[in-house]
mmCIF file of C-alpha atoms and ligand atoms in Angstrom:
data_model
loop_
_atom_site.group_PDB
_atom_site.id
_atom_site.type_symbol
_atom_site.label_atom_id
_atom_site.label_comp_id
_atom_site.label_asym_id
_atom_site.label_seq_id
_atom_site.Cartn_x
_atom_site.Cartn_y
_atom_site.Cartn_z
ATOM 1 C CA UNK Z 1 2.972 -9.840 -7.406
ATOM 2 C CA UNK Z 2 0.346 -10.471 -10.257
ATOM 3 C CA UNK Z 3 -0.666 -6.823 -9.849
ATOM 4 C CA UNK Z 4 -5.206 -7.067 -9.802
ATOM 5 C CA UNK Z 5 -6.397 -4.510 -12.368
ATOM 6 C CA UNK Z 6 -9.059 -3.902 -10.567
ATOM 7 C CA UNK Z 7 -11.024 -2.402 -13.712
ATOM 8 C CA UNK Z 8 -13.079 -2.401 -16.009
ATOM 9 C CA UNK Z 9 -11.929 -1.226 -19.244
ATOM 10 C CA UNK Z 10 -8.698 0.634 -20.382
ATOM 11 C CA UNK Z 11 -7.775 3.487 -22.605
ATOM 12 C CA UNK Z 12 -7.388 2.452 -26.089
ATOM 13 C CA UNK Z 13 -4.569 5.060 -29.017
ATOM 14 C CA UNK Z 14 -7.391 4.650 -31.879
ATOM 15 C CA UNK Z 15 -10.317 2.622 -32.243
ATOM 16 C CA UNK Z 16 -9.742 -0.959 -31.968
ATOM 17 C CA UNK Z 17 -6.051 -0.479 -31.506
ATOM 18 C CA UNK Z 18 -5.122 -1.192 -28.448
ATOM 19 C CA UNK Z 19 -2.626 -3.330 -26.487
ATOM 20 C CA UNK Z 20 -4.743 -6.722 -25.377
ATOM 21 C CA UNK Z 21 -6.699 -6.019 -23.505
ATOM 22 C CA UNK Z 22 -10.312 -3.446 -24.260
ATOM 23 C CA UNK Z 23 -13.004 -4.334 -21.547
ATOM 24 C CA UNK Z 24 -13.257 -6.428 -18.575
ATOM 25 C CA UNK Z 25 -15.885 -8.651 -19.328
ATOM 26 C CA UNK Z 26 -13.741 -10.346 -21.888
ATOM 27 C CA UNK Z 27 -10.473 -9.746 -20.193
ATOM 28 C CA UNK Z 28 -9.046 -9.096 -17.407
ATOM 29 C CA UNK Z 29 -4.640 -9.238 -16.742
ATOM 30 C CA UNK Z 30 -5.431 -10.910 -13.496
ATOM 31 C CA UNK Z 31 -7.290 -13.728 -14.192
ATOM 32 C CA UNK Z 32 -5.152 -13.961 -18.040
ATOM 33 C CA UNK Z 33 -2.442 -14.872 -15.640
ATOM 34 C CA UNK Z 34 -4.516 -17.045 -13.265
ATOM 35 C CA UNK Z 35 -5.660 -18.751 -16.779
ATOM 36 C CA UNK Z 36 -3.026 -19.593 -17.874
ATOM 37 C CA UNK Z 37 -1.487 -21.391 -14.535
ATOM 38 C CA UNK Z 38 -4.095 -22.779 -14.681
ATOM 39 C CA UNK Z 39 -3.746 -23.816 -17.920
ATOM 40 C CA UNK Z 40 -0.056 -25.181 -17.201
ATOM 41 C CA UNK Z 41 -1.228 -27.069 -14.377
ATOM 42 C CA UNK Z 42 -3.071 -29.080 -15.747
ATOM 43 C CA UNK Z 43 -1.113 -29.753 -18.624
ATOM 44 C CA UNK Z 44 -3.339 -27.959 -20.815
ATOM 45 C CA UNK Z 45 -3.248 -24.922 -23.215
ATOM 46 C CA UNK Z 46 -5.850 -22.830 -22.703
ATOM 47 C CA UNK Z 47 -7.020 -22.630 -19.203
ATOM 48 C CA UNK Z 48 -11.281 -20.734 -18.728
ATOM 49 C CA UNK Z 49 -12.039 -19.011 -15.450
ATOM 50 C CA UNK Z 50 -15.590 -17.934 -14.189
ATOM 51 C CA UNK Z 51 -17.575 -16.830 -11.694
ATOM 52 C CA UNK Z 52 -17.574 -20.273 -10.060
ATOM 53 C CA UNK Z 53 -17.725 -24.305 -10.150
ATOM 54 C CA UNK Z 54 -20.878 -23.910 -11.519
ATOM 55 C CA UNK Z 55 -20.885 -21.020 -13.763
ATOM 56 C CA UNK Z 56 -17.635 -23.481 -15.830
ATOM 57 C CA UNK Z 57 -20.007 -26.025 -15.812
ATOM 58 C CA UNK Z 58 -22.693 -23.751 -16.974
ATOM 59 C CA UNK Z 59 -20.534 -23.043 -19.690
ATOM 60 C CA UNK Z 60 -19.678 -26.343 -21.341
ATOM 61 C CA UNK Z 61 -23.846 -27.165 -21.075
ATOM 62 C CA UNK Z 62 -24.001 -24.418 -23.937
ATOM 63 C CA UNK Z 63 -21.805 -25.960 -26.360
ATOM 64 C CA UNK Z 64 -24.333 -28.798 -26.842
ATOM 65 C CA UNK Z 65 -27.762 -28.233 -28.157
ATOM 66 C CA UNK Z 66 -31.436 -29.715 -27.421
ATOM 67 C CA UNK Z 67 -31.638 -33.223 -28.291
ATOM 68 C CA UNK Z 68 -27.698 -33.936 -26.950
ATOM 69 C CA UNK Z 69 -27.487 -36.493 -24.044
ATOM 70 C CA UNK Z 70 -25.211 -35.673 -21.182
ATOM 71 C CA UNK Z 71 -24.012 -39.227 -19.541
ATOM 72 C CA UNK Z 72 -23.150 -39.578 -16.117
ATOM 73 C CA UNK Z 73 -22.017 -40.668 -13.176
ATOM 74 C CA UNK Z 74 -25.155 -41.461 -10.778
ATOM 75 C CA UNK Z 75 -23.209 -41.091 -7.911
ATOM 76 C CA UNK Z 76 -22.994 -36.822 -9.222
ATOM 77 C CA UNK Z 77 -22.101 -33.576 -7.022
ATOM 78 C CA UNK Z 78 -25.749 -32.394 -6.312
ATOM 79 C CA UNK Z 79 -25.776 -29.032 -7.812
ATOM 80 C CA UNK Z 80 -24.096 -30.815 -10.842
ATOM 81 C CA UNK Z 81 -27.515 -32.911 -11.381
ATOM 82 C CA UNK Z 82 -28.934 -30.038 -9.999
ATOM 83 C CA UNK Z 83 -27.917 -27.623 -13.600
ATOM 84 C CA UNK Z 84 -28.655 -30.895 -15.376
ATOM 85 C CA UNK Z 85 -31.559 -31.909 -14.778
ATOM 86 C CA UNK Z 86 -33.341 -28.568 -13.252
ATOM 87 C CA UNK Z 87 -32.079 -25.952 -15.555
ATOM 88 C CA UNK Z 88 -31.241 -27.784 -19.441
ATOM 89 C CA UNK Z 89 -33.106 -30.649 -19.453
ATOM 90 C CA UNK Z 90 -36.211 -27.540 -19.224
ATOM 91 C CA UNK Z 91 -33.583 -26.672 -22.591
ATOM 92 C CA UNK Z 92 -33.857 -30.322 -24.098
ATOM 93 C CA UNK Z 93 -30.910 -31.909 -23.643
ATOM 94 C CA UNK Z 94 -31.399 -35.017 -21.474
ATOM 95 C CA UNK Z 95 -28.940 -36.202 -18.829
ATOM 96 C CA UNK Z 96 -28.048 -39.704 -18.254
ATOM 97 C CA UNK Z 97 -26.948 -40.925 -14.137
ATOM 98 C CA UNK Z 98 -25.594 -44.753 -14.693
ATOM 99 C CA UNK Z 99 -22.630 -46.687 -12.259
ATOM 100 C CA UNK Z 100 -19.740 -46.447 -14.107
ATOM 101 C CA UNK Z 101 -17.938 -48.340 -11.611
ATOM 102 C CA UNK Z 102 -16.945 -50.820 -14.155
ATOM 103 C CA UNK Z 103 -16.137 -49.144 -17.978
ATOM 104 C CA UNK Z 104 -16.536 -51.697 -19.714
ATOM 105 C CA UNK Z 105 -20.720 -50.785 -19.112
ATOM 106 C CA UNK Z 106 -21.007 -47.250 -20.048
ATOM 107 C CA UNK Z 107 -20.717 -48.459 -23.799
ATOM 108 C CA UNK Z 108 -24.014 -50.000 -24.071
ATOM 109 C CA UNK Z 109 -25.401 -46.633 -22.813
ATOM 110 C CA UNK Z 110 -23.529 -44.413 -24.942
ATOM 111 C CA UNK Z 111 -26.008 -43.197 -28.739
ATOM 112 C CA UNK Z 112 -26.901 -41.511 -30.968
ATOM 113 C CA UNK Z 113 -27.825 -38.542 -29.489
ATOM 114 C CA UNK Z 114 -24.660 -38.617 -26.923
ATOM 115 C CA UNK Z 115 -22.581 -35.543 -26.907
ATOM 116 C CA UNK Z 116 -21.164 -35.284 -23.426
ATOM 117 C CA UNK Z 117 -19.329 -37.258 -20.618
ATOM 118 C CA UNK Z 118 -19.215 -35.958 -17.566
ATOM 119 C CA UNK Z 119 -17.055 -37.557 -14.618
ATOM 120 C CA UNK Z 120 -15.580 -37.395 -11.609
ATOM 121 C CA UNK Z 121 -13.374 -39.407 -10.026
ATOM 122 C CA UNK Z 122 -13.468 -39.361 -6.554
ATOM 123 C CA UNK Z 123 -17.473 -38.568 -6.647
ATOM 124 C CA UNK Z 124 -18.736 -36.414 -3.907
ATOM 125 C CA UNK Z 125 -19.851 -37.909 -1.389
ATOM 126 C CA UNK Z 126 -18.763 -41.399 -1.955
ATOM 127 C CA UNK Z 127 -15.671 -41.219 -2.962
ATOM 128 C CA UNK Z 128 -16.290 -43.547 -6.600
ATOM 129 C CA UNK Z 129 -13.169 -44.152 -8.914
ATOM 130 C CA UNK Z 130 -14.373 -43.937 -11.760
ATOM 131 C CA UNK Z 131 -11.183 -45.325 -15.112
ATOM 132 C CA UNK Z 132 -10.933 -42.150 -16.602
ATOM 133 C CA UNK Z 133 -8.499 -43.453 -19.643
ATOM 134 C CA UNK Z 134 -11.034 -46.211 -19.903
ATOM 135 C CA UNK Z 135 -13.597 -44.142 -20.506
ATOM 136 C CA UNK Z 136 -11.899 -41.847 -23.136
ATOM 137 C CA UNK Z 137 -10.819 -45.264 -24.952
ATOM 138 C CA UNK Z 138 -14.507 -45.499 -25.709
ATOM 139 C CA UNK Z 139 -15.657 -42.140 -25.632
ATOM 140 C CA UNK Z 140 -13.220 -41.796 -28.588
ATOM 141 C CA UNK Z 141 -14.211 -44.273 -30.604
ATOM 142 C CA UNK Z 142 -17.931 -43.678 -30.132
ATOM 143 C CA UNK Z 143 -17.108 -39.467 -31.027
ATOM 144 C CA UNK Z 144 -18.278 -37.919 -27.401
ATOM 145 C CA UNK Z 145 -16.282 -35.793 -25.079
ATOM 146 C CA UNK Z 146 -14.929 -36.750 -22.517
ATOM 147 C CA UNK Z 147 -15.279 -33.869 -18.862
ATOM 148 C CA UNK Z 148 -13.506 -34.538 -15.899
ATOM 149 C CA UNK Z 149 -14.580 -32.736 -13.446
ATOM 150 C CA UNK Z 150 -10.908 -33.204 -11.166
ATOM 151 C CA UNK Z 151 -12.577 -30.655 -8.026
ATOM 152 C CA UNK Z 152 -11.569 -33.701 -5.712
ATOM 153 C CA UNK Z 153 -7.650 -34.753 -6.876
ATOM 154 C CA UNK Z 154 -7.330 -31.300 -7.603
ATOM 155 C CA UNK Z 155 -4.706 -30.735 -10.367
ATOM 156 C CA UNK Z 156 -1.876 -32.007 -7.993
ATOM 157 C CA UNK Z 157 -3.407 -35.279 -7.973
ATOM 158 C CA UNK Z 158 -4.175 -35.676 -11.303
ATOM 159 C CA UNK Z 159 -4.191 -34.705 -14.712
ATOM 160 C CA UNK Z 160 -6.925 -36.472 -16.881
ATOM 161 C CA UNK Z 161 -5.932 -34.401 -20.056
ATOM 162 C CA UNK Z 162 -3.147 -36.665 -19.390
ATOM 163 C CA UNK Z 163 -5.913 -39.708 -19.773
ATOM 164 C CA UNK Z 164 -7.466 -38.377 -22.609
ATOM 165 C CA UNK Z 165 -10.253 -36.178 -21.837
ATOM 166 C CA UNK Z 166 -11.074 -33.484 -23.990
ATOM 167 C CA UNK Z 167 -11.859 -31.442 -20.729
ATOM 168 C CA UNK Z 168 -10.923 -30.451 -16.939
ATOM 169 C CA UNK Z 169 -13.655 -28.409 -14.766
ATOM 170 C CA UNK Z 170 -12.282 -26.991 -11.459
ATOM 171 C CA UNK Z 171 -13.816 -25.371 -8.866
ATOM 172 C CA UNK Z 172 -11.220 -23.541 -7.669
ATOM 173 C CA UNK Z 173 -13.287 -22.265 -4.364
ATOM 174 C CA UNK Z 174 -11.612 -25.940 -3.082
ATOM 175 C CA UNK Z 175 -8.615 -26.901 -2.904
ATOM 176 C CA UNK Z 176 -6.894 -25.025 -5.472
ATOM 177 C CA UNK Z 177 -7.953 -21.641 -3.816
ATOM 178 C CA UNK Z 178 -7.673 -23.679 -0.649
ATOM 179 C CA UNK Z 179 -8.364 -21.684 1.979
ATOM 180 C CA UNK Z 180 -11.875 -21.117 2.278
ATOM 181 C CA UNK Z 181 -12.338 -17.197 1.332
ATOM 182 C CA UNK Z 182 -13.222 -17.116 -3.427
ATOM 183 C CA UNK Z 183 -15.419 -19.190 -5.285
ATOM 184 C CA UNK Z 184 -14.071 -19.889 -8.249
ATOM 185 C CA UNK Z 185 -14.847 -21.658 -11.712
ATOM 186 C CA UNK Z 186 -12.007 -22.796 -14.643
ATOM 187 C CA UNK Z 187 -12.129 -25.334 -17.381
ATOM 188 C CA UNK Z 188 -9.160 -26.061 -18.887
ATOM 189 C CA UNK Z 189 -8.940 -27.774 -22.964
ATOM 190 C CA UNK Z 190 -6.204 -28.504 -25.124
ATOM 191 C CA UNK Z 191 -7.145 -27.504 -28.644
ATOM 192 C CA UNK Z 192 -8.236 -24.486 -29.785
ATOM 193 C CA UNK Z 193 -11.976 -24.693 -31.304
ATOM 194 C CA UNK Z 194 -12.718 -26.012 -27.833
ATOM 195 C CA UNK Z 195 -11.208 -22.725 -25.733
ATOM 196 C CA UNK Z 196 -12.112 -20.298 -28.741
ATOM 197 C CA UNK Z 197 -16.141 -21.689 -28.280
ATOM 198 C CA UNK Z 198 -16.046 -21.090 -25.088
ATOM 199 C CA UNK Z 199 -13.911 -18.330 -24.253
ATOM 200 C CA UNK Z 200 -17.471 -16.367 -26.645
ATOM 201 C CA UNK Z 201 -19.538 -18.135 -23.977
ATOM 202 C CA UNK Z 202 -17.505 -16.563 -20.801
ATOM 203 C CA UNK Z 203 -17.583 -12.576 -22.799
ATOM 204 C CA UNK Z 204 -21.220 -13.656 -23.898
ATOM 205 C CA UNK Z 205 -22.755 -14.858 -20.852
ATOM 206 C CA UNK Z 206 -20.576 -13.089 -18.460
ATOM 207 C CA UNK Z 207 -20.177 -15.230 -15.724
ATOM 208 C CA UNK Z 208 -17.157 -14.108 -15.394
ATOM 209 C CA UNK Z 209 -14.546 -14.015 -12.175
ATOM 210 C CA UNK Z 210 -13.272 -10.526 -10.191
ATOM 211 C CA UNK Z 211 -9.944 -9.766 -10.076
ATOM 212 C CA UNK Z 212 -9.020 -9.773 -6.163
ATOM 213 C CA UNK Z 213 -10.368 -13.024 -6.928
ATOM 214 C CA UNK Z 214 -8.579 -14.305 -9.431
ATOM 215 C CA UNK Z 215 -5.178 -12.759 -7.172
ATOM 216 C CA UNK Z 216 -6.072 -14.750 -3.882
ATOM 217 C CA UNK Z 217 -6.849 -18.152 -6.786
ATOM 218 C CA UNK Z 218 -2.642 -17.472 -7.640
ATOM 219 C CA UNK Z 219 -2.935 -16.930 -4.340
ATOM 220 C CA UNK Z 220 -3.024 -20.583 -3.043
ATOM 221 C CA UNK Z 221 -2.037 -22.438 -6.126
ATOM 222 C CA UNK Z 222 1.189 -21.141 -4.184
ATOM 223 C CA UNK Z 223 0.697 -23.669 -1.866
ATOM 224 C CA UNK Z 224 -1.438 -26.461 -3.228
ATOM 225 C CA UNK Z 225 1.879 -28.695 -3.196
ATOM 226 C CA UNK Z 226 1.878 -28.436 0.177
ATOM 227 C CA UNK Z 227 -1.212 -28.138 1.543
ATOM 228 C CA UNK Z 228 -2.144 -31.315 -0.741
ATOM 229 C CA UNK Z 229 -0.050 -32.929 0.476
ATOM 230 C CA UNK Z 230 0.399 -32.526 4.446
ATOM 231 C CA UNK Z 231 -4.115 -33.092 3.557
ATOM 232 C CA UNK Z 232 -3.719 -36.857 2.077
ATOM 233 C CA UNK Z 233 -1.045 -37.562 5.101
ATOM 234 C CA UNK Z 234 -2.992 -36.635 7.465
ATOM 235 C CA UNK Z 235 -6.515 -38.618 5.278
ATOM 236 C CA UNK Z 236 -4.847 -41.497 5.600
ATOM 237 C CA UNK Z 237 -4.767 -41.936 9.129
ATOM 238 C CA UNK Z 238 -7.967 -40.584 9.786
ATOM 239 C CA UNK Z 239 -9.389 -43.073 7.065
ATOM 240 C CA UNK Z 240 -7.525 -46.125 9.635
ATOM 241 C CA UNK Z 241 -8.871 -44.981 12.733
ATOM 242 C CA UNK Z 242 -12.012 -44.359 11.336
ATOM 243 C CA UNK Z 243 -11.698 -47.998 9.921
ATOM 244 C CA UNK Z 244 -10.952 -49.668 13.054
ATOM 245 C CA UNK Z 245 -13.481 -47.765 14.822
ATOM 246 C CA UNK Z 246 -16.560 -49.739 15.882
ATOM 247 C CA UNK Z 247 -19.350 -47.990 16.002
ATOM 248 C CA UNK Z 248 -18.414 -47.148 12.104
ATOM 249 C CA UNK Z 249 -19.852 -49.421 9.970
ATOM 250 C CA UNK Z 250 -18.036 -48.284 6.663
ATOM 251 C CA UNK Z 251 -15.156 -46.551 5.025
ATOM 252 C CA UNK Z 252 -15.387 -44.688 1.789
ATOM 253 C CA UNK Z 253 -11.631 -43.944 0.474
ATOM 254 C CA UNK Z 254 -9.164 -44.723 -2.428
ATOM 255 C CA UNK Z 255 -6.542 -45.469 -0.268
ATOM 256 C CA UNK Z 256 -7.678 -48.001 1.706
ATOM 257 C CA UNK Z 257 -6.556 -51.934 -0.125
ATOM 258 C CA UNK Z 258 -10.123 -53.506 0.477
ATOM 259 C CA UNK Z 259 -11.551 -50.226 -1.904
ATOM 260 C CA UNK Z 260 -13.070 -51.528 -4.975
ATOM 261 C CA UNK Z 261 -11.674 -49.384 -7.531
ATOM 262 C CA UNK Z 262 -8.069 -48.748 -5.513
ATOM 263 C CA UNK Z 263 -5.760 -49.973 -8.300
ATOM 264 C CA UNK Z 264 -7.545 -47.559 -10.817
ATOM 265 C CA UNK Z 265 -6.578 -45.357 -8.059
ATOM 266 C CA UNK Z 266 -3.194 -46.102 -7.766
ATOM 267 C CA UNK Z 267 -2.696 -45.802 -11.882
ATOM 268 C CA UNK Z 268 -4.642 -42.401 -12.653
ATOM 269 C CA UNK Z 269 -3.700 -40.207 -9.208
ATOM 270 C CA UNK Z 270 -0.423 -39.710 -8.039
ATOM 271 C CA UNK Z 271 -2.024 -40.133 -4.622
ATOM 272 C CA UNK Z 272 -5.564 -40.789 -3.254
ATOM 273 C CA UNK Z 273 -7.180 -37.218 -1.659
ATOM 274 C CA UNK Z 274 -7.898 -35.870 1.411
ATOM 275 C CA UNK Z 275 -11.808 -36.325 1.574
ATOM 276 C CA UNK Z 276 -13.373 -39.246 2.873
ATOM 277 C CA UNK Z 277 -16.735 -40.082 3.605
ATOM 278 C CA UNK Z 278 -18.168 -42.532 7.144
ATOM 279 C CA UNK Z 279 -21.182 -44.394 7.805
ATOM 280 C CA UNK Z 280 -23.122 -46.378 10.691
ATOM 281 C CA UNK Z 281 -25.278 -49.068 10.500
ATOM 282 C CA UNK Z 282 -29.030 -48.317 10.323
ATOM 283 C CA UNK Z 283 -29.250 -45.257 8.363
ATOM 284 C CA UNK Z 284 -29.738 -43.894 11.903
ATOM 285 C CA UNK Z 285 -29.690 -40.176 11.104
ATOM 286 C CA UNK Z 286 -29.397 -39.718 15.116
ATOM 287 C CA UNK Z 287 -26.532 -41.036 15.454
ATOM 288 C CA UNK Z 288 -25.107 -38.678 12.471
ATOM 289 C CA UNK Z 289 -26.506 -36.001 14.013
ATOM 290 C CA UNK Z 290 -24.670 -36.421 17.370
ATOM 291 C CA UNK Z 291 -20.971 -36.558 15.505
ATOM 292 C CA UNK Z 292 -21.951 -33.534 13.714
ATOM 293 C CA UNK Z 293 -22.641 -31.346 16.388
ATOM 294 C CA UNK Z 294 -20.258 -32.764 18.559
ATOM 295 C CA UNK Z 295 -16.502 -31.888 16.907
ATOM 296 C CA UNK Z 296 -15.362 -29.016 17.509
ATOM 297 C CA UNK Z 297 -12.112 -29.046 15.543
ATOM 298 C CA UNK Z 298 -14.091 -29.784 12.435
ATOM 299 C CA UNK Z 299 -16.789 -27.800 11.546
ATOM 300 C CA UNK Z 300 -19.336 -27.880 10.305
ATOM 301 C CA UNK Z 301 -19.517 -26.652 7.109
ATOM 302 C CA UNK Z 302 -20.160 -27.581 3.008
ATOM 303 C CA UNK Z 303 -17.871 -26.936 0.842
ATOM 304 C CA UNK Z 304 -13.733 -28.605 1.032
ATOM 305 C CA UNK Z 305 -10.185 -28.448 -0.038
ATOM 306 C CA UNK Z 306 -9.286 -25.924 2.303
ATOM 307 C CA UNK Z 307 -6.835 -26.184 5.027
ATOM 308 C CA UNK Z 308 -8.891 -26.561 7.885
ATOM 309 C CA UNK Z 309 -10.628 -29.369 8.332
ATOM 310 C CA UNK Z 310 -14.363 -29.839 7.121
ATOM 311 C CA UNK Z 311 -17.235 -32.433 8.330
ATOM 312 C CA UNK Z 312 -20.761 -32.738 6.950
ATOM 313 C CA UNK Z 313 -23.832 -33.869 5.986
ATOM 314 C CA UNK Z 314 -24.411 -34.453 2.228
ATOM 315 C CA UNK Z 315 -28.520 -36.233 2.549
ATOM 316 C CA UNK Z 316 -28.753 -32.012 4.096
ATOM 317 C CA UNK Z 317 -26.645 -30.111 2.849
ATOM 318 C CA UNK Z 318 -24.216 -30.331 -0.764
ATOM 319 C CA UNK Z 319 -27.273 -33.266 -2.513
ATOM 320 C CA UNK Z 320 -30.473 -32.162 -0.720
ATOM 321 C CA UNK Z 321 -30.979 -32.085 -4.628
ATOM 322 C CA UNK Z 322 -30.906 -34.938 -5.398
ATOM 323 C CA UNK Z 323 -33.744 -36.862 -4.928
ATOM 324 C CA UNK Z 324 -33.765 -39.236 -1.672
ATOM 325 C CA UNK Z 325 -34.504 -42.796 -3.720
ATOM 326 C CA UNK Z 326 -31.114 -41.712 -5.668
ATOM 327 C CA UNK Z 327 -29.200 -40.989 -3.054
ATOM 328 C CA UNK Z 328 -29.691 -44.526 -1.577
ATOM 329 C CA UNK Z 329 -29.210 -46.418 -4.149
ATOM 330 C CA UNK Z 330 -25.907 -45.572 -4.490
ATOM 331 C CA UNK Z 331 -25.157 -45.991 -0.478
ATOM 332 C CA UNK Z 332 -26.108 -42.301 0.222
ATOM 333 C CA UNK Z 333 -28.084 -42.366 3.259
ATOM 334 C CA UNK Z 334 -29.193 -40.557 5.579
ATOM 335 C CA UNK Z 335 -26.402 -41.465 8.196
ATOM 336 C CA UNK Z 336 -23.530 -40.982 6.104
ATOM 337 C CA UNK Z 337 -20.919 -38.372 6.974
ATOM 338 C CA UNK Z 338 -17.780 -36.607 4.823
ATOM 339 C CA UNK Z 339 -15.279 -35.184 6.155
ATOM 340 C CA UNK Z 340 -13.052 -32.799 4.203
ATOM 341 C CA UNK Z 341 -9.754 -33.348 5.658
ATOM 342 C CA UNK Z 342 -7.361 -30.216 6.257
ATOM 343 C CA UNK Z 343 -3.366 -29.916 7.273
ATOM 344 C CA UNK Z 344 -4.266 -29.326 11.286
ATOM 345 C CA UNK Z 345 -1.682 -31.413 13.468
ATOM 346 C CA UNK Z 346 -4.088 -34.989 12.770
ATOM 347 C CA UNK Z 347 -3.597 -35.393 17.463
ATOM 348 C CA UNK Z 348 -5.970 -33.596 16.794
ATOM 349 C CA UNK Z 349 -8.182 -34.258 14.536
ATOM 350 C CA UNK Z 350 -8.020 -37.689 15.776
ATOM 351 C CA UNK Z 351 -8.748 -36.240 19.387
ATOM 352 C CA UNK Z 352 -11.397 -34.867 17.908
ATOM 353 C CA UNK Z 353 -12.932 -37.777 16.486
ATOM 354 C CA UNK Z 354 -12.878 -39.943 19.464
ATOM 355 C CA UNK Z 355 -14.886 -37.335 21.514
ATOM 356 C CA UNK Z 356 -17.434 -36.516 19.040
ATOM 357 C CA UNK Z 357 -18.454 -40.474 18.757
ATOM 358 C CA UNK Z 358 -17.321 -40.701 22.930
ATOM 359 C CA UNK Z 359 -21.506 -40.710 23.110
ATOM 360 C CA UNK Z 360 -23.463 -41.801 20.544
HETATM 361 C C1 PLP M 401 -17.320 -31.858 -6.992
HETATM 362 C C2 PLP M 401 -17.616 -30.154 -7.110
HETATM 363 N N1 PLP M 401 -17.754 -29.400 -8.289
HETATM 364 C C3 PLP M 401 -18.199 -28.750 -9.164
HETATM 365 C C4 PLP M 401 -18.703 -27.373 -7.035
HETATM 366 C C5 PLP M 401 -19.205 -26.283 -7.422
HETATM 367 O O1 PLP M 401 -18.245 -25.567 -6.841
HETATM 368 P P1 PLP M 401 -19.041 -23.683 -6.146
HETATM 369 O O2 PLP M 401 -19.212 -24.255 -5.665
HETATM 370 O O3 PLP M 401 -17.040 -23.079 -7.378
HETATM 371 O O4 PLP M 401 -19.367 -23.133 -8.071
HETATM 372 C C6 PLP M 401 -18.443 -28.170 -6.213
HETATM 373 C C7 PLP M 401 -18.911 -27.345 -5.277
HETATM 374 O O5 PLP M 401 -18.349 -28.382 -3.754
HETATM 375 C C8 PLP M 401 -17.776 -29.591 -6.462
HETATM 376 O O6 PLP M 401 -17.936 -29.987 -4.745
#
């Protein structure tokens, strides 16, 4: 097993004469092992790890300059939206959030200031699918970088660098860690130029993960394929169950044939993931609250991607930082429920939902 190098500094034989490690903000052997592992999983050359997914995104934002624009999806994870609009807009960056359902629509939003296209696919929590290859082709033509937040898919299901992206971001807190016991983020890139820039920011600003967290993440990765495989199998069954349920008005899951970008998901993903969102008629918050309180196996909690199933309410939890007017434009109602399907017995999970729906 990779040792946990619980050390902040390393003895040097003479000034500057060391074994590759001088000070642990710059480099730590446990972190190096994780960074190499993540780079391999994403078919990249360099992995750069951070204290959280948000710290990883923050480092990418720091590669930009005042006046630069970021073009992104309009149903982005609330924390990513908040970082762009509340932290970086006051420093002169600008975020533009558009519908990327149809990739052909995005070209008209690119202008001379656009430096980065920020994609999430599947998106959180509407499970929209964005055509990575097509957008990367447009971005290359316009000399704009593309970063894909691959958190929802995990590297087991989707590898954006192979589809033309310049950077992949992970909240390894989710599927990669897989056990809801660690917060960690990563960026994977192909070029040394980008890696040098991100390593410089990592070292200069210091938002690094500790060695224990790197160890836990490495341990989680050992079962990534087994966990995601089982979770996808469960999610498929649950999405089908929900889509036939008379009390449910809408189901959002890229594996359903009537999902608007099902075909794109089939091309760019190896399976459809284990996140399922669903809704009730009339934006009925009271009905949603009853279900959220009634489940016994699905735990009401933020986050996703762990072995145990979670139920969440995006409007008040993960996406509370997005104004209601913006949320409603993409269908993120007050009654929308998001499920992160774990690896439990699927019949038990369906039984749990069934009893939660009983008296609504
Ligand atoms: C899609 C997505 N990206 C990024 C993040 C941020 O990751 P972290 O919580 O590790 O900072 C999250 C967290 O929920 C997320 O869902």
